[in-house]
Amino acid sequence: LDETPVTLLFIIFPTKNNSPDTPTAPMHTSLRVMFSRPFSGKLPQFVLTGSWPEYEWGKITSGFWRSSLEAASSSEALVNCWTTRVDPLCGMAGATYLEAVKKKIRSLQEVTDDAGSRTAGLQEQLLAERAARGAAEGDVASLNRRIQLVEEELDRAQERLATALQKLEEAEKAADESERGMKVIENRALKDEEKMELQEIQLKEAKHIAEEADRKYEEVARKLVIVEGELERTEERAELNEGKCSELEEELKTVTNLLKSLEAQAEKYSIKEDKYEEEIKVLTDKLKEAETRAEFAERSVAKLEKTIDDLEDELYAQKLKYKAISEELDHALNDMTSM
């Protein structure tokens, strides 16, 4: 409970014991009183703040004092209190003054009651306005928080959009590089196919040469068999015809020379056959290497196609995310606009 100061205004009348210097006309002075709410019914102690401490003061009735305090319970009030000490010599004049003072007191009581009612109404209005102000401040704080959240979400959406655009740009660059790589691989594959066709032609020629060498070798072998048969028959004839030895020897020499020639040719053909086999082996190795390169090129192309598909899927996903973010921002802006 706080204390509220109340100022009481008194009109002072001089008594017969006053000094000649004291003015005879009624004078005003003020009395400042501190009291506690609610009023307890006891008269508080009050101190004179006027200029004539030798004056005697009239007593204030407890009923008037209580009503004055209740009227001044919400703020500092100025209560004009009219009082006097009626001297026996004053007679009817003092009584008339007292009646006037009582009337004034009653009118002041009515004024203070009306002021108390207005004060209570103003207090209720003040409380209502404070409650409305608190609610409005709460709404403003809520809207500020919501705006802050929307701004933060907008910043995050812009960051995600920038990241998506950067990834999209990187994906486009990677796709361009993949396309260039595919073109290079296609060119290499075409060159490898041309080399393979050339090697197939060379292989066919080598096979044909090898078949021809085999055929000649078989023919020489057959001739050798024939010569050997003839040699046997000649030897048999030599045994039977020793007289024809010299002739047979000459024939034998001829046959021997022919055999040597055939053996030399056979050896030559054998060397050529080895050479052809070596060439066939080299061509076969080259063919295998070309096939390996072709398989690697096919795998590289498949891998690049898969990478392109993955990049396209990621690009599509990023577009969907961007669309969702745009819709989110539109909803947020619509909500803010509707508010």
Tab-separated table of N, CA and C in Angstrom, residues 182-332:
chain	number	residue	atom	x	y	z
A	182	MET	N	32.689	-38.386	-75.785
A	182	MET	CA	32.022	-39.388	-76.621
A	182	MET	C	32.413	-39.232	-78.088
A	183	LYS	N	32.522	-37.978	-78.532
A	183	LYS	CA	32.928	-37.758	-79.923
A	183	LYS	C	34.344	-38.274	-80.158
A	184	VAL	N	35.237	-37.991	-79.188
A	184	VAL	CA	36.610	-38.497	-79.319
A	184	VAL	C	36.612	-40.017	-79.347
A	185	ILE	N	35.820	-40.621	-78.460
A	185	ILE	CA	35.763	-42.090	-78.409
A	185	ILE	C	35.173	-42.652	-79.695
A	186	GLU	N	34.135	-41.968	-80.229
A	186	GLU	CA	33.560	-42.428	-81.495
A	186	GLU	C	34.590	-42.363	-82.618
A	187	ASN	N	35.367	-41.261	-82.649
A	187	ASN	CA	36.411	-41.163	-83.679
A	187	ASN	C	37.441	-42.273	-83.517
A	188	ARG	N	37.835	-42.517	-82.257
A	188	ARG	CA	38.790	-43.601	-82.027
A	188	ARG	C	38.193	-44.945	-82.417
A	189	ALA	N	36.902	-45.139	-82.102
A	189	ALA	CA	36.257	-46.402	-82.458
A	189	ALA	C	36.219	-46.584	-83.969
A	190	LEU	N	35.935	-45.485	-84.692
A	190	LEU	CA	35.934	-45.580	-86.160
A	190	LEU	C	37.318	-45.947	-86.683
A	191	LYS	N	38.343	-45.299	-86.111
A	191	LYS	CA	39.708	-45.631	-86.535
A	191	LYS	C	40.046	-47.078	-86.197
A	192	ASP	N	39.618	-47.521	-85.003
A	192	ASP	CA	39.872	-48.918	-84.626
A	192	ASP	C	39.144	-49.882	-85.554
A	193	GLU	N	37.910	-49.513	-85.940
A	193	GLU	CA	37.181	-50.372	-86.876
A	193	GLU	C	37.898	-50.447	-88.222
A	194	GLU	N	38.404	-49.284	-88.682
A	194	GLU	CA	39.153	-49.296	-89.945
A	194	GLU	C	40.398	-50.167	-89.825
A	195	LYS	N	41.106	-50.023	-88.680
A	195	LYS	CA	42.291	-50.862	-88.472
A	195	LYS	C	41.910	-52.336	-88.418
A	196	MET	N	40.791	-52.633	-87.748
A	196	MET	CA	40.352	-54.021	-87.657
A	196	MET	C	40.015	-54.582	-89.032
A	197	GLU	N	39.323	-53.773	-89.852
A	197	GLU	CA	39.020	-54.231	-91.211
A	197	GLU	C	40.300	-54.496	-92.001
A	198	LEU	N	41.279	-53.560	-91.868
A	198	LEU	CA	42.551	-53.756	-92.562
A	198	LEU	C	43.260	-55.008	-92.055
A	199	GLN	N	43.242	-55.199	-90.741
A	199	GLN	CA	43.884	-56.386	-90.170
A	199	GLN	C	43.166	-57.666	-90.588
A	200	GLU	N	41.828	-57.594	-90.698
A	200	GLU	CA	41.102	-58.766	-91.181
A	200	GLU	C	41.507	-59.106	-92.614
A	201	ILE	N	41.659	-58.064	-93.430
A	201	ILE	CA	42.107	-58.311	-94.818
A	201	ILE	C	43.497	-58.929	-94.820
A	202	GLN	N	44.407	-58.340	-93.998
A	202	GLN	CA	45.762	-58.899	-93.915
A	202	GLN	C	45.740	-60.327	-93.380
A	203	LEU	N	44.842	-60.577	-92.412
A	203	LEU	CA	44.740	-61.930	-91.872
A	203	LEU	C	44.260	-62.909	-92.942
A	204	LYS	N	43.276	-62.458	-93.719
A	204	LYS	CA	42.806	-63.329	-94.806
A	204	LYS	C	43.930	-63.617	-95.797
A	205	GLU	N	44.699	-62.561	-96.130
A	205	GLU	CA	45.826	-62.769	-97.048
A	205	GLU	C	46.857	-63.714	-96.435
A	206	ALA	N	47.133	-63.529	-95.146
A	206	ALA	CA	48.100	-64.409	-94.481
A	206	ALA	C	47.595	-65.845	-94.465
A	207	LYS	N	46.280	-66.002	-94.196
A	207	LYS	CA	45.718	-67.353	-94.221
A	207	LYS	C	45.831	-67.970	-95.618
A	208	HIS	N	45.555	-67.139	-96.617
A	208	HIS	CA	45.656	-67.641	-97.994
A	208	HIS	C	47.093	-68.052	-98.315
A	209	ILE	N	48.058	-67.206	-97.889
A	209	ILE	CA	49.474	-67.540	-98.128
A	209	ILE	C	49.851	-68.810	-97.373
A	210	ALA	N	49.357	-68.920	-96.142
A	210	ALA	CA	49.669	-70.116	-95.358
A	210	ALA	C	49.058	-71.356	-95.998
A	211	GLU	N	47.814	-71.218	-96.479
A	211	GLU	CA	47.187	-72.362	-97.158
A	211	GLU	C	47.961	-72.736	-98.425
A	212	GLU	N	48.394	-71.715	-99.143
A	212	GLU	CA	49.190	-71.990	-100.357
A	212	GLU	C	50.503	-72.673	-99.987
A	213	ALA	N	51.136	-72.195	-98.907
A	213	ALA	CA	52.383	-72.831	-98.470
A	213	ALA	C	52.136	-74.269	-98.032
A	214	ASP	N	51.027	-74.482	-97.335
A	214	ASP	CA	50.694	-75.864	-96.951
A	214	ASP	C	50.473	-76.745	-98.179
A	215	ARG	N	49.756	-76.160	-99.129
A	215	ARG	CA	49.503	-76.956	-100.345
A	215	ARG	C	50.809	-77.317	-101.046
A	216	LYS	N	51.708	-76.312	-101.169
A	216	LYS	CA	52.997	-76.582	-101.818
A	216	LYS	C	53.823	-77.581	-101.003
A	217	TYR	N	53.735	-77.420	-99.686
A	217	TYR	CA	54.487	-78.357	-98.839
A	217	TYR	C	53.960	-79.779	-99.021
A	218	GLU	N	52.647	-79.922	-99.063
A	218	GLU	CA	52.076	-81.252	-99.286
A	218	GLU	C	52.477	-81.801	-100.661
A	219	GLU	N	52.469	-80.896	-101.625
A	219	GLU	CA	52.879	-81.341	-102.975
A	219	GLU	C	54.337	-81.793	-102.979
A	220	VAL	N	55.192	-81.019	-102.311
A	220	VAL	CA	56.610	-81.403	-102.225
A	220	VAL	C	56.756	-82.711	-101.467
A	221	ALA	N	55.961	-82.850	-100.416
A	221	ALA	CA	56.021	-84.100	-99.654
A	221	ALA	C	55.598	-85.280	-100.525
A	222	ARG	N	54.528	-85.040	-101.315
A	222	ARG	CA	54.108	-86.127	-102.208
A	222	ARG	C	55.202	-86.449	-103.227
A	223	LYS	N	55.785	-85.380	-103.756
A	223	LYS	CA	56.886	-85.618	-104.710
A	223	LYS	C	58.041	-86.356	-104.035
A	224	LEU	N	58.287	-85.969	-102.786
A	224	LEU	CA	59.365	-86.635	-102.059
A	224	LEU	C	59.053	-88.118	-101.870
A	225	VAL	N	57.802	-88.383	-101.567
A	225	VAL	CA	57.394	-89.794	-101.423
A	225	VAL	C	57.566	-90.533	-102.749
A	226	ILE	N	57.151	-89.826	-103.796
A	226	ILE	CA	57.309	-90.448	-105.120
A	226	ILE	C	58.779	-90.692	-105.430
A	227	VAL	N	59.596	-89.680	-105.111
A	227	VAL	CA	61.038	-89.813	-105.375
A	227	VAL	C	61.630	-90.939	-104.542
A	228	GLU	N	61.202	-90.965	-103.307
A	228	GLU	CA	61.707	-92.048	-102.458
A	228	GLU	C	61.289	-93.417	-103.027
A	229	GLY	N	60.046	-93.496	-103.526
A	229	GLY	CA	59.605	-94.764	-104.141
A	229	GLY	C	60.423	-95.094	-105.368
A	230	GLU	N	60.652	-94.051	-106.144
A	230	GLU	CA	61.479	-94.270	-107.323
A	230	GLU	C	62.891	-94.684	-106.930
A	231	LEU	N	63.380	-94.040	-105.831
A	231	LEU	CA	64.715	-94.405	-105.360
A	231	LEU	C	64.763	-95.870	-104.933
A	232	GLU	N	63.735	-96.278	-104.280
A	232	GLU	CA	63.703	-97.680	-103.871
A	232	GLU	C	63.655	-98.600	-105.095
A	233	ARG	N	62.814	-98.185	-106.000
A	233	ARG	CA	62.749	-99.033	-107.200
A	233	ARG	C	64.085	-99.025	-107.962
A	234	THR	N	64.703	-97.868	-107.932
A	234	THR	CA	66.006	-97.768	-108.603
A	234	THR	C	67.043	-98.638	-107.917
A	235	GLU	N	67.003	-98.593	-106.606
A	235	GLU	CA	67.945	-99.444	-105.867
A	235	GLU	C	67.678	-100.925	-106.165
A	236	GLU	N	66.383	-101.215	-106.253
A	236	GLU	CA	66.067	-102.606	-106.587
A	236	GLU	C	66.578	-102.954	-107.999
A	237	ARG	N	66.368	-101.994	-108.883
A	237	ARG	CA	66.871	-102.268	-110.237
A	237	ARG	C	68.408	-102.323	-110.264
A	238	ALA	N	69.014	-101.494	-109.354
A	238	ALA	CA	70.489	-101.527	-109.297
A	238	ALA	C	71.001	-102.881	-108.814
A	239	GLU	N	70.274	-103.387	-107.885
A	239	GLU	CA	70.665	-104.709	-107.401
A	239	GLU	C	70.482	-105.762	-108.514
A	240	LEU	N	69.387	-105.558	-109.226
A	240	LEU	CA	69.132	-106.530	-110.286
A	240	LEU	C	70.056	-106.303	-111.489
A	241	ASN	N	70.349	-105.102	-111.691
A	241	ASN	CA	71.158	-104.776	-112.874
A	241	ASN	C	72.434	-104.079	-112.422
A	242	GLU	N	73.354	-104.808	-111.931
A	242	GLU	CA	74.611	-104.222	-111.501
A	242	GLU	C	75.357	-103.631	-112.697
A	243	GLY	N	75.021	-104.136	-113.838
A	243	GLY	CA	75.718	-103.616	-115.009
A	243	GLY	C	75.356	-102.178	-115.309
A	244	LYS	N	74.191	-101.899	-114.840
A	244	LYS	CA	73.762	-100.529	-115.104
A	244	LYS	C	74.076	-99.617	-113.920
A	245	CYS	N	75.106	-99.964	-113.179
A	245	CYS	CA	75.432	-99.244	-111.933
A	245	CYS	C	75.783	-97.794	-112.208
A	246	SER	N	76.666	-97.653	-113.183
A	246	SER	CA	77.086	-96.265	-113.445
A	246	SER	C	75.907	-95.400	-113.869
A	247	GLU	N	75.081	-96.039	-114.680
A	247	GLU	CA	73.913	-95.280	-115.130
A	247	GLU	C	72.992	-94.946	-113.953
A	248	LEU	N	72.864	-95.978	-113.143
A	248	LEU	CA	72.020	-95.760	-111.968
A	248	LEU	C	72.627	-94.735	-111.002
A	249	GLU	N	73.998	-94.817	-110.922
A	249	GLU	CA	74.658	-93.843	-110.041
A	249	GLU	C	74.405	-92.413	-110.530
A	250	GLU	N	74.495	-92.289	-111.854
A	250	GLU	CA	74.226	-90.959	-112.406
A	250	GLU	C	72.776	-90.544	-112.114
A	251	GLU	N	71.932	-91.520	-112.330
A	251	GLU	CA	70.525	-91.223	-112.055
A	251	GLU	C	70.309	-90.932	-110.572
A	252	LEU	N	71.098	-91.710	-109.762
A	252	LEU	CA	71.010	-91.487	-108.322
A	252	LEU	C	71.507	-90.091	-107.959
A	253	LYS	N	72.597	-89.699	-108.587
A	253	LYS	CA	73.100	-88.350	-108.330
A	253	LYS	C	72.054	-87.308	-108.711
A	254	THR	N	71.471	-87.599	-109.880
A	254	THR	CA	70.441	-86.652	-110.316
A	254	THR	C	69.292	-86.605	-109.319
A	255	VAL	N	68.889	-87.807	-108.949
A	255	VAL	CA	67.793	-87.873	-107.979
A	255	VAL	C	68.206	-87.240	-106.649
A	256	THR	N	69.506	-87.503	-106.280
A	256	THR	CA	69.991	-86.925	-105.014
A	256	THR	C	70.001	-85.403	-105.088
A	257	ASN	N	70.493	-84.927	-106.216
A	257	ASN	CA	70.468	-83.452	-106.374
A	257	ASN	C	69.039	-82.901	-106.333
A	258	LEU	N	68.192	-83.673	-107.037
A	258	LEU	CA	66.791	-83.247	-107.008
A	258	LEU	C	66.235	-83.289	-105.585
A	259	LEU	N	66.626	-84.340	-104.875
A	259	LEU	CA	66.169	-84.453	-103.489
A	259	LEU	C	66.705	-83.305	-102.636
A	260	LYS	N	67.999	-83.004	-102.850
A	260	LYS	CA	68.570	-81.877	-102.107
A	260	LYS	C	67.844	-80.576	-102.448
A	261	SER	N	67.579	-80.455	-103.754
A	261	SER	CA	66.849	-79.259	-104.165
A	261	SER	C	65.475	-79.216	-103.514
A	262	LEU	N	64.835	-80.391	-103.523
A	262	LEU	CA	63.518	-80.450	-102.887
A	262	LEU	C	63.610	-80.195	-101.379
A	263	GLU	N	64.660	-80.757	-100.770
A	263	GLU	CA	64.841	-80.516	-99.334
A	263	GLU	C	65.099	-79.037	-99.058
A	264	ALA	N	65.944	-78.441	-99.943
A	264	ALA	CA	66.196	-77.003	-99.775
A	264	ALA	C	64.903	-76.206	-99.933
A	265	GLN	N	64.120	-76.621	-100.963
A	265	GLN	CA	62.833	-75.944	-101.138
A	265	GLN	C	61.911	-76.182	-99.935
A	266	ALA	N	61.953	-77.435	-99.448
A	266	ALA	CA	61.122	-77.733	-98.275
A	266	ALA	C	61.562	-76.909	-97.066
A	267	GLU	N	62.882	-76.789	-96.894
A	267	GLU	CA	63.388	-75.971	-95.790
A	267	GLU	C	63.000	-74.504	-95.974
A	268	LYS	N	63.106	-74.073	-97.222
A	268	LYS	CA	62.714	-72.705	-97.524
A	268	LYS	C	61.236	-72.497	-97.218
A	269	TYR	N	60.437	-73.490	-97.670
A	269	TYR	CA	59.013	-73.386	-97.382
A	269	TYR	C	58.737	-73.464	-95.877
A	270	SER	N	59.549	-74.261	-95.184
A	270	SER	CA	59.383	-74.352	-93.725
A	270	SER	C	59.687	-73.008	-93.059
A	271	ILE	N	60.758	-72.353	-93.537
A	271	ILE	CA	61.090	-71.021	-92.994
A	271	ILE	C	59.955	-70.034	-93.265
A	272	LYS	N	59.460	-70.097	-94.533
A	272	LYS	CA	58.338	-69.218	-94.864
A	272	LYS	C	57.113	-69.535	-94.011
A	273	GLU	N	56.925	-70.859	-93.792
A	273	GLU	CA	55.782	-71.240	-92.957
A	273	GLU	C	55.923	-70.680	-91.539
A	274	ASP	N	57.168	-70.802	-90.984
A	274	ASP	CA	57.397	-70.228	-89.652
A	274	ASP	C	57.160	-68.723	-89.648
A	275	LYS	N	57.635	-68.090	-90.713
A	275	LYS	CA	57.441	-66.643	-90.819
A	275	LYS	C	55.962	-66.299	-90.898
A	276	TYR	N	55.239	-67.090	-91.719
A	276	TYR	CA	53.801	-66.847	-91.827
A	276	TYR	C	53.091	-67.098	-90.493
A	277	GLU	N	53.515	-68.140	-89.808
A	277	GLU	CA	52.916	-68.409	-88.503
A	277	GLU	C	53.186	-67.263	-87.518
A	278	GLU	N	54.430	-66.737	-87.584
A	278	GLU	CA	54.753	-65.598	-86.716
A	278	GLU	C	53.893	-64.383	-87.061
A	279	GLU	N	53.741	-64.145	-88.385
A	279	GLU	CA	52.901	-63.025	-88.802
A	279	GLU	C	51.453	-63.236	-88.370
A	280	ILE	N	50.994	-64.482	-88.516
A	280	ILE	CA	49.618	-64.783	-88.090
A	280	ILE	C	49.462	-64.543	-86.591
A	281	LYS	N	50.495	-64.959	-85.822
A	281	LYS	CA	50.449	-64.742	-84.376
A	281	LYS	C	50.412	-63.250	-84.047
A	282	VAL	N	51.269	-62.481	-84.747
A	282	VAL	CA	51.289	-61.030	-84.515
A	282	VAL	C	49.940	-60.412	-84.863
A	283	LEU	N	49.394	-60.834	-86.018
A	283	LEU	CA	48.094	-60.302	-86.425
A	283	LEU	C	46.995	-60.702	-85.441
A	284	THR	N	47.102	-61.942	-84.948
A	284	THR	CA	46.110	-62.390	-83.954
A	284	THR	C	46.196	-61.546	-82.682
A	285	ASP	N	47.449	-61.277	-82.232
A	285	ASP	CA	47.616	-60.433	-81.040
A	285	ASP	C	47.058	-59.033	-81.270
A	286	LYS	N	47.331	-58.505	-82.469
A	286	LYS	CA	46.794	-57.175	-82.780
A	286	LYS	C	45.271	-57.191	-82.806
A	287	LEU	N	44.727	-58.296	-83.380
A	287	LEU	CA	43.271	-58.414	-83.413
A	287	LEU	C	42.692	-58.456	-82.000
A	288	LYS	N	43.337	-59.238	-81.111
A	288	LYS	CA	42.871	-59.303	-79.719
A	288	LYS	C	42.972	-57.939	-79.036
A	289	GLU	N	44.103	-57.254	-79.319
A	289	GLU	CA	44.268	-55.924	-78.727
A	289	GLU	C	43.189	-54.967	-79.220
A	290	ALA	N	42.886	-55.052	-80.532
A	290	ALA	CA	41.837	-54.200	-81.090
A	290	ALA	C	40.483	-54.532	-80.476
A	291	GLU	N	40.220	-55.851	-80.303
A	291	GLU	CA	38.965	-56.237	-79.665
A	291	GLU	C	38.888	-55.716	-78.224
A	292	THR	N	40.033	-55.807	-77.514
A	292	THR	CA	40.071	-55.293	-76.133
A	292	THR	C	39.793	-53.788	-76.102
A	293	ARG	N	40.432	-53.077	-77.051
A	293	ARG	CA	40.182	-51.628	-77.116
A	293	ARG	C	38.724	-51.332	-77.422
A	294	ALA	N	38.163	-52.128	-78.339
A	294	ALA	CA	36.758	-51.916	-78.682
A	294	ALA	C	35.856	-52.167	-77.478
A	295	GLU	N	36.153	-53.261	-76.727
A	295	GLU	CA	35.360	-53.536	-75.523
A	295	GLU	C	35.510	-52.415	-74.493
A	296	PHE	N	36.753	-51.926	-74.314
A	296	PHE	CA	36.968	-50.823	-73.370
A	296	PHE	C	36.218	-49.569	-73.813
A	297	ALA	N	36.243	-49.324	-75.138
A	297	ALA	CA	35.516	-48.165	-75.656
A	297	ALA	C	34.019	-48.321	-75.412
A	298	GLU	N	33.498	-49.542	-75.621
A	298	GLU	CA	32.073	-49.769	-75.363
A	298	GLU	C	31.741	-49.565	-73.886
A	299	ARG	N	32.615	-50.097	-73.011
A	299	ARG	CA	32.370	-49.899	-71.579
A	299	ARG	C	32.428	-48.413	-71.206
A	300	SER	N	33.398	-47.691	-71.795
A	300	SER	CA	33.506	-46.252	-71.509
A	300	SER	C	32.258	-45.513	-71.969
A	301	VAL	N	31.766	-45.895	-73.167
A	301	VAL	CA	30.554	-45.256	-73.680
A	301	VAL	C	29.367	-45.553	-72.769
A	302	ALA	N	29.260	-46.824	-72.330
A	302	ALA	CA	28.157	-47.179	-71.419
A	302	ALA	C	28.262	-46.407	-70.109
A	303	LYS	N	29.491	-46.291	-69.595
A	303	LYS	CA	29.690	-45.558	-68.342
A	303	LYS	C	29.322	-44.088	-68.511
A	304	LEU	N	29.749	-43.506	-69.644
A	304	LEU	CA	29.408	-42.103	-69.886
A	304	LEU	C	27.903	-41.921	-70.041
A	305	GLU	N	27.247	-42.867	-70.722
A	305	GLU	CA	25.792	-42.782	-70.851
A	305	GLU	C	25.117	-42.857	-69.483
A	306	LYS	N	25.625	-43.755	-68.623
A	306	LYS	CA	25.063	-43.844	-67.262
A	306	LYS	C	25.284	-42.542	-66.495
A	307	THR	N	26.498	-41.968	-66.640
A	307	THR	CA	26.778	-40.690	-65.962
A	307	THR	C	25.838	-39.593	-66.452
A	308	ILE	N	25.595	-39.574	-67.759
A	308	ILE	CA	24.683	-38.571	-68.325
A	308	ILE	C	23.269	-38.782	-67.796
A	309	ASP	N	22.840	-40.064	-67.719
A	309	ASP	CA	21.504	-40.348	-67.167
A	309	ASP	C	21.403	-39.888	-65.724
A	310	ASP	N	22.468	-40.179	-64.924
A	310	ASP	CA	22.456	-39.741	-63.512
A	310	ASP	C	22.394	-38.223	-63.412
A	311	LEU	N	23.170	-37.550	-64.274
A	311	LEU	CA	23.157	-36.081	-64.247
A	311	LEU	C	21.794	-35.535	-64.650
A	312	GLU	N	21.162	-36.181	-65.640
A	312	GLU	CA	19.826	-35.743	-66.031
A	312	GLU	C	18.820	-35.950	-64.897
A	313	ASP	N	18.944	-37.126	-64.206
A	313	ASP	CA	18.050	-37.368	-63.055
A	313	ASP	C	18.264	-36.326	-61.974
A	314	GLU	N	19.545	-36.031	-61.690
A	314	GLU	CA	19.839	-35.027	-60.652
A	314	GLU	C	19.324	-33.650	-61.060
A	315	LEU	N	19.476	-33.331	-62.361
A	315	LEU	CA	18.975	-32.049	-62.856
A	315	LEU	C	17.464	-31.972	-62.702
A	316	TYR	N	16.778	-33.069	-63.030
A	316	TYR	CA	15.323	-33.098	-62.873
A	316	TYR	C	14.912	-32.937	-61.414
A	317	ALA	N	15.670	-33.634	-60.513
A	317	ALA	CA	15.374	-33.510	-59.076
A	317	ALA	C	15.586	-32.076	-58.603
A	318	GLN	N	16.680	-31.445	-59.052
A	318	GLN	CA	16.940	-30.046	-58.660
A	318	GLN	C	15.846	-29.118	-59.188
A	319	LYS	N	15.332	-29.410	-60.400
A	319	LYS	CA	14.241	-28.592	-60.926
A	319	LYS	C	12.988	-28.753	-60.077
A	320	LEU	N	12.716	-30.002	-59.653
A	320	LEU	CA	11.556	-30.226	-58.780
A	320	LEU	C	11.723	-29.481	-57.460
A	321	LYS	N	12.959	-29.553	-56.874
A	321	LYS	CA	13.210	-28.827	-55.625
A	321	LYS	C	13.016	-27.325	-55.819
A	322	TYR	N	13.523	-26.804	-56.938
A	322	TYR	CA	13.375	-25.370	-57.213
A	322	TYR	C	11.900	-25.000	-57.355
A	323	LYS	N	11.121	-25.879	-58.013
A	323	LYS	CA	9.695	-25.627	-58.154
A	323	LYS	C	9.006	-25.629	-56.805
A	324	ALA	N	9.370	-26.619	-55.937
A	324	ALA	CA	8.772	-26.685	-54.593
A	324	ALA	C	9.128	-25.447	-53.778
A	325	ILE	N	10.389	-25.011	-53.876
A	325	ILE	CA	10.819	-23.813	-53.137
A	325	ILE	C	10.063	-22.583	-53.635
A	326	SER	N	9.871	-22.490	-54.958
A	326	SER	CA	9.132	-21.356	-55.515
A	326	SER	C	7.695	-21.354	-55.009
A	327	GLU	N	7.068	-22.553	-54.997
A	327	GLU	CA	5.701	-22.623	-54.477
A	327	GLU	C	5.649	-22.244	-53.004
A	328	GLU	N	6.658	-22.702	-52.234
A	328	GLU	CA	6.717	-22.358	-50.810
A	328	GLU	C	6.812	-20.842	-50.629
A	329	LEU	N	7.684	-20.219	-51.414
A	329	LEU	CA	7.848	-18.764	-51.326
A	329	LEU	C	6.564	-18.043	-51.723
A	330	ASP	N	5.889	-18.562	-52.757
A	330	ASP	CA	4.627	-17.946	-53.168
A	330	ASP	C	3.589	-18.046	-52.062
A	331	HIS	N	3.503	-19.236	-51.422
A	331	HIS	CA	2.548	-19.386	-50.309
A	331	HIS	C	2.887	-18.435	-49.166
A	332	ALA	N	4.203	-18.350	-48.846
A	332	ALA	CA	4.608	-17.464	-47.757
A	332	ALA	C	4.267	-16.010	-48.076
